[in-house]
Coordinates of C-alpha atoms in Angstrom, one line a residue:
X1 CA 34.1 18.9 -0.7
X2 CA 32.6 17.1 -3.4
X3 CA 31.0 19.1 -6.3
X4 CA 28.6 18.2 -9.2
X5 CA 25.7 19.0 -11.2
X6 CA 22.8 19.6 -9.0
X7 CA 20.3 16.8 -10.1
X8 CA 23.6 14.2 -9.9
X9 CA 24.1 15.3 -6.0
X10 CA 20.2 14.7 -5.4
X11 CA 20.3 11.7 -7.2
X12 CA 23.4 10.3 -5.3
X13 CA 21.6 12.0 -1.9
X14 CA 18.7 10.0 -2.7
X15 CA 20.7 6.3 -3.0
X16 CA 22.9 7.5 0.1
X17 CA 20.1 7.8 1.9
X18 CA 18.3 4.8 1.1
X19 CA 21.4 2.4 1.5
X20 CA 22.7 4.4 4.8
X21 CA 19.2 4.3 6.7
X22 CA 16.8 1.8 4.3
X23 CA 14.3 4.7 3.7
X24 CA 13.0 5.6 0.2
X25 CA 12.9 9.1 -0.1
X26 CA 12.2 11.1 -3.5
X27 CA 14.1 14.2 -5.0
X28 CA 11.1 16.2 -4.4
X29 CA 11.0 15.8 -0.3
X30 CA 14.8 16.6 0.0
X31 CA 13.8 19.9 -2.2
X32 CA 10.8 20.3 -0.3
X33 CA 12.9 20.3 3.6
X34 CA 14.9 23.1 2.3
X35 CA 17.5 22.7 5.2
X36 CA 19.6 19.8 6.1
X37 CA 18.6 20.4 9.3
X38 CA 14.8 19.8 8.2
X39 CA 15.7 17.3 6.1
X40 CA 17.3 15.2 9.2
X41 CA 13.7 15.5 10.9
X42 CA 11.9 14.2 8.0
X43 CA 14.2 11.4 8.0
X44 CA 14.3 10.5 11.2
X45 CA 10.2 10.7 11.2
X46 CA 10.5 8.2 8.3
X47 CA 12.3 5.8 10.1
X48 CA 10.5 5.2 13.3
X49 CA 7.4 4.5 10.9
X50 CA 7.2 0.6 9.8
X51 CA 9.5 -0.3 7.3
X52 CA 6.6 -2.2 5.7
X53 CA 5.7 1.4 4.1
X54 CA 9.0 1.8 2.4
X55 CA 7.7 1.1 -1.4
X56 CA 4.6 3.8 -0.9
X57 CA 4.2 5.8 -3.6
X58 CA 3.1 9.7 -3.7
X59 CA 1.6 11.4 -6.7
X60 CA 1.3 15.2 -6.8
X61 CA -2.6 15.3 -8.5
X62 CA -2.7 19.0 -8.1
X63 CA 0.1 20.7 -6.9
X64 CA -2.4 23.8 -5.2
X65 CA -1.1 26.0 -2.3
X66 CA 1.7 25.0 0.1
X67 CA 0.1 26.9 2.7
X68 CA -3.0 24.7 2.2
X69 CA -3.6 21.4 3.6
X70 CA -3.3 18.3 1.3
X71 CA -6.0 15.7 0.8
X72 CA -4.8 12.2 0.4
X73 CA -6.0 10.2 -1.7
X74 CA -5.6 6.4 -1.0
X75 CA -5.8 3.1 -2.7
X76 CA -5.3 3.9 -6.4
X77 CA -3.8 6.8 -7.9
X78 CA -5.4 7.6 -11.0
X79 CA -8.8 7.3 -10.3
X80 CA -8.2 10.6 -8.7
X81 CA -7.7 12.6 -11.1
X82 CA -10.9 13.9 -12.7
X83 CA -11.4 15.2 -8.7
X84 CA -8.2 16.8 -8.4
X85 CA -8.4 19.0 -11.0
X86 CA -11.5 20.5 -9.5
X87 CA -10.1 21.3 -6.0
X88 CA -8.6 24.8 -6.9
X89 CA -5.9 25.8 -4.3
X90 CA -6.0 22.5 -2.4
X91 CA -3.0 20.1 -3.4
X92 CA -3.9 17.0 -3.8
X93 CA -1.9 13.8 -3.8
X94 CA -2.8 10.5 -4.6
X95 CA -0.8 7.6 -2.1
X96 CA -0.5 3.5 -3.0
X97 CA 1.1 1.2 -0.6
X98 CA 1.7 -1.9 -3.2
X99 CA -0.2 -4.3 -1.0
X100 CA 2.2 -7.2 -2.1
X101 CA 4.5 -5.7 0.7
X102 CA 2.2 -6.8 2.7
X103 CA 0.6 -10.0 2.8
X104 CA 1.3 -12.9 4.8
X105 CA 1.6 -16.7 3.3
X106 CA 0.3 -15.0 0.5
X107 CA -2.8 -13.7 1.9
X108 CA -4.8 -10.0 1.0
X109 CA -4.0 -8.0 3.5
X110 CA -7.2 -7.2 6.1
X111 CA -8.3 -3.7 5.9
X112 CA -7.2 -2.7 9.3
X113 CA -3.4 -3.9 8.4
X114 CA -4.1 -1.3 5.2
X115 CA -5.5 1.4 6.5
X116 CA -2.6 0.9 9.4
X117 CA 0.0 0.6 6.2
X118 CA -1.7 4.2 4.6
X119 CA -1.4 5.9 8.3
X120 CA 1.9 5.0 8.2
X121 CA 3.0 6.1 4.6
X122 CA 1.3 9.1 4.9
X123 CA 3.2 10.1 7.9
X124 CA 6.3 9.5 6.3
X125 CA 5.1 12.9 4.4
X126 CA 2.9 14.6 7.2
X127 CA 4.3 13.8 10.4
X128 CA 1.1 15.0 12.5
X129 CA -0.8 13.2 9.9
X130 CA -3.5 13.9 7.2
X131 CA -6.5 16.0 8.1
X132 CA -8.1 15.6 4.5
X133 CA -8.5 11.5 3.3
X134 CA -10.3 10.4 0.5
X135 CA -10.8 7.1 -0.9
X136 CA -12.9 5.5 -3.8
X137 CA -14.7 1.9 -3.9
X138 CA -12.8 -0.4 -1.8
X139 CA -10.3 2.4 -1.1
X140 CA -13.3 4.4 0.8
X141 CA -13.7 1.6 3.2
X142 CA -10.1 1.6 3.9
X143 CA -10.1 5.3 4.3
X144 CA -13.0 4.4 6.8
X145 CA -11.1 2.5 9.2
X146 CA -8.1 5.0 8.8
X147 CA -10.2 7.4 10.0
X148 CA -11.7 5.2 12.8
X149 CA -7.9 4.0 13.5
X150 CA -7.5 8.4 13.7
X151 CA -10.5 9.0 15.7
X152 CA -9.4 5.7 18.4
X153 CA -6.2 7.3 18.7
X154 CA -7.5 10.8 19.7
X155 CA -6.7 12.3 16.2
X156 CA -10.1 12.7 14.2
X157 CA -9.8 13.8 10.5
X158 CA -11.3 17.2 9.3
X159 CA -12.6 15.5 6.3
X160 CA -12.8 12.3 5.5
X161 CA -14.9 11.5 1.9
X162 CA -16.0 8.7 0.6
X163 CA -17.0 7.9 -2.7
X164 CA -18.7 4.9 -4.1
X165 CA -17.6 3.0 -0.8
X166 CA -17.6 -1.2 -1.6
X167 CA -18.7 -3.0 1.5
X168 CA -16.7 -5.9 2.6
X169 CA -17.7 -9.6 3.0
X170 CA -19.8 -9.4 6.3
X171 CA -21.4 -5.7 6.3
X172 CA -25.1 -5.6 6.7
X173 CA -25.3 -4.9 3.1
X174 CA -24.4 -8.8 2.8
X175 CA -27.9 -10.3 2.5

């Protein structure tokens, strides 16, 4: 039995895991399983989601209740953080999947392969998925077709908000 300081051992947990199983998992989430056990299933979860999600980054915005629901908050991080101090108990958390990770011969990815991305990062965290989305400018017509890709699947959000959405080349607002 190896022993050492406690933040050592998570760090050196957190490299094990990502060199045994190619998953990028924070110090918070193995805190957060509380059980090996728990910690296994989260795992596991995380690696029959895409690979393609693996540099997704999760930012606590307001840490609220953990008996509450969190919104997600998607393209951009801190852009939502005027908002989140105004939810109260609700913990909010901000999400970016770098979109480099995902283009192809250089290309943007479309915003059905990023909302598909966000699903998938997301439920690296929340294995039955987020009810709560929100998304700002372009990142409110990406949490639009996550919520369509939710609603297609059988899954509808209980909230999905969007703020200031920007319409894409070829919406009606394209006169």
């Amino acid at each position: 039995v190896q022993t050492c300081a406690l933040p050592i051992c998570v760090i050196r947990l957190v490299s094990d895991i990502r060199d045994a199983m190619g998953i990028e998992v924070r110090a918070g989430e193995i805190f957060a399983a509380r059980t090996p056990r728990k910690l296994a299933e989260r795992l596991q979860t995380q690696r029959s989601h895409s690979s393609r999600v693996l540099g997704a980054e999760f930012v606590t915005l307001n840490a609220g209740r953990s008996d509450i629901a969190p919104m997600y908050c998607i393209l951009g991080i801190e852009v939502y953080r005027p908002i989140a101090k105004h939810m109260g108990d609700r913990p909010v958390i901000g999400v970016y999947v770098p979109e480099e990770e995902l283009r192809e011969d250089g290309e943007m990815p479309v915003t059905e392969d990023l909302a598909a991305a966000y699903l998938g990062a997301i439920a690296t965290r929340e294995p039955g998925g987020a009810r709560f989305i929100c998304g700002v400018s372009y990142g409110a017509v990406v949490a639009l077709e996550l919520a369509q890709q939710r609603a297609k699947a059988g899954d509808p959000l209980a909230l999905l908000v969007l703020l200031d959405p920007y319409p894409t080349v070829g919406d009606a607002t394209d006169e």
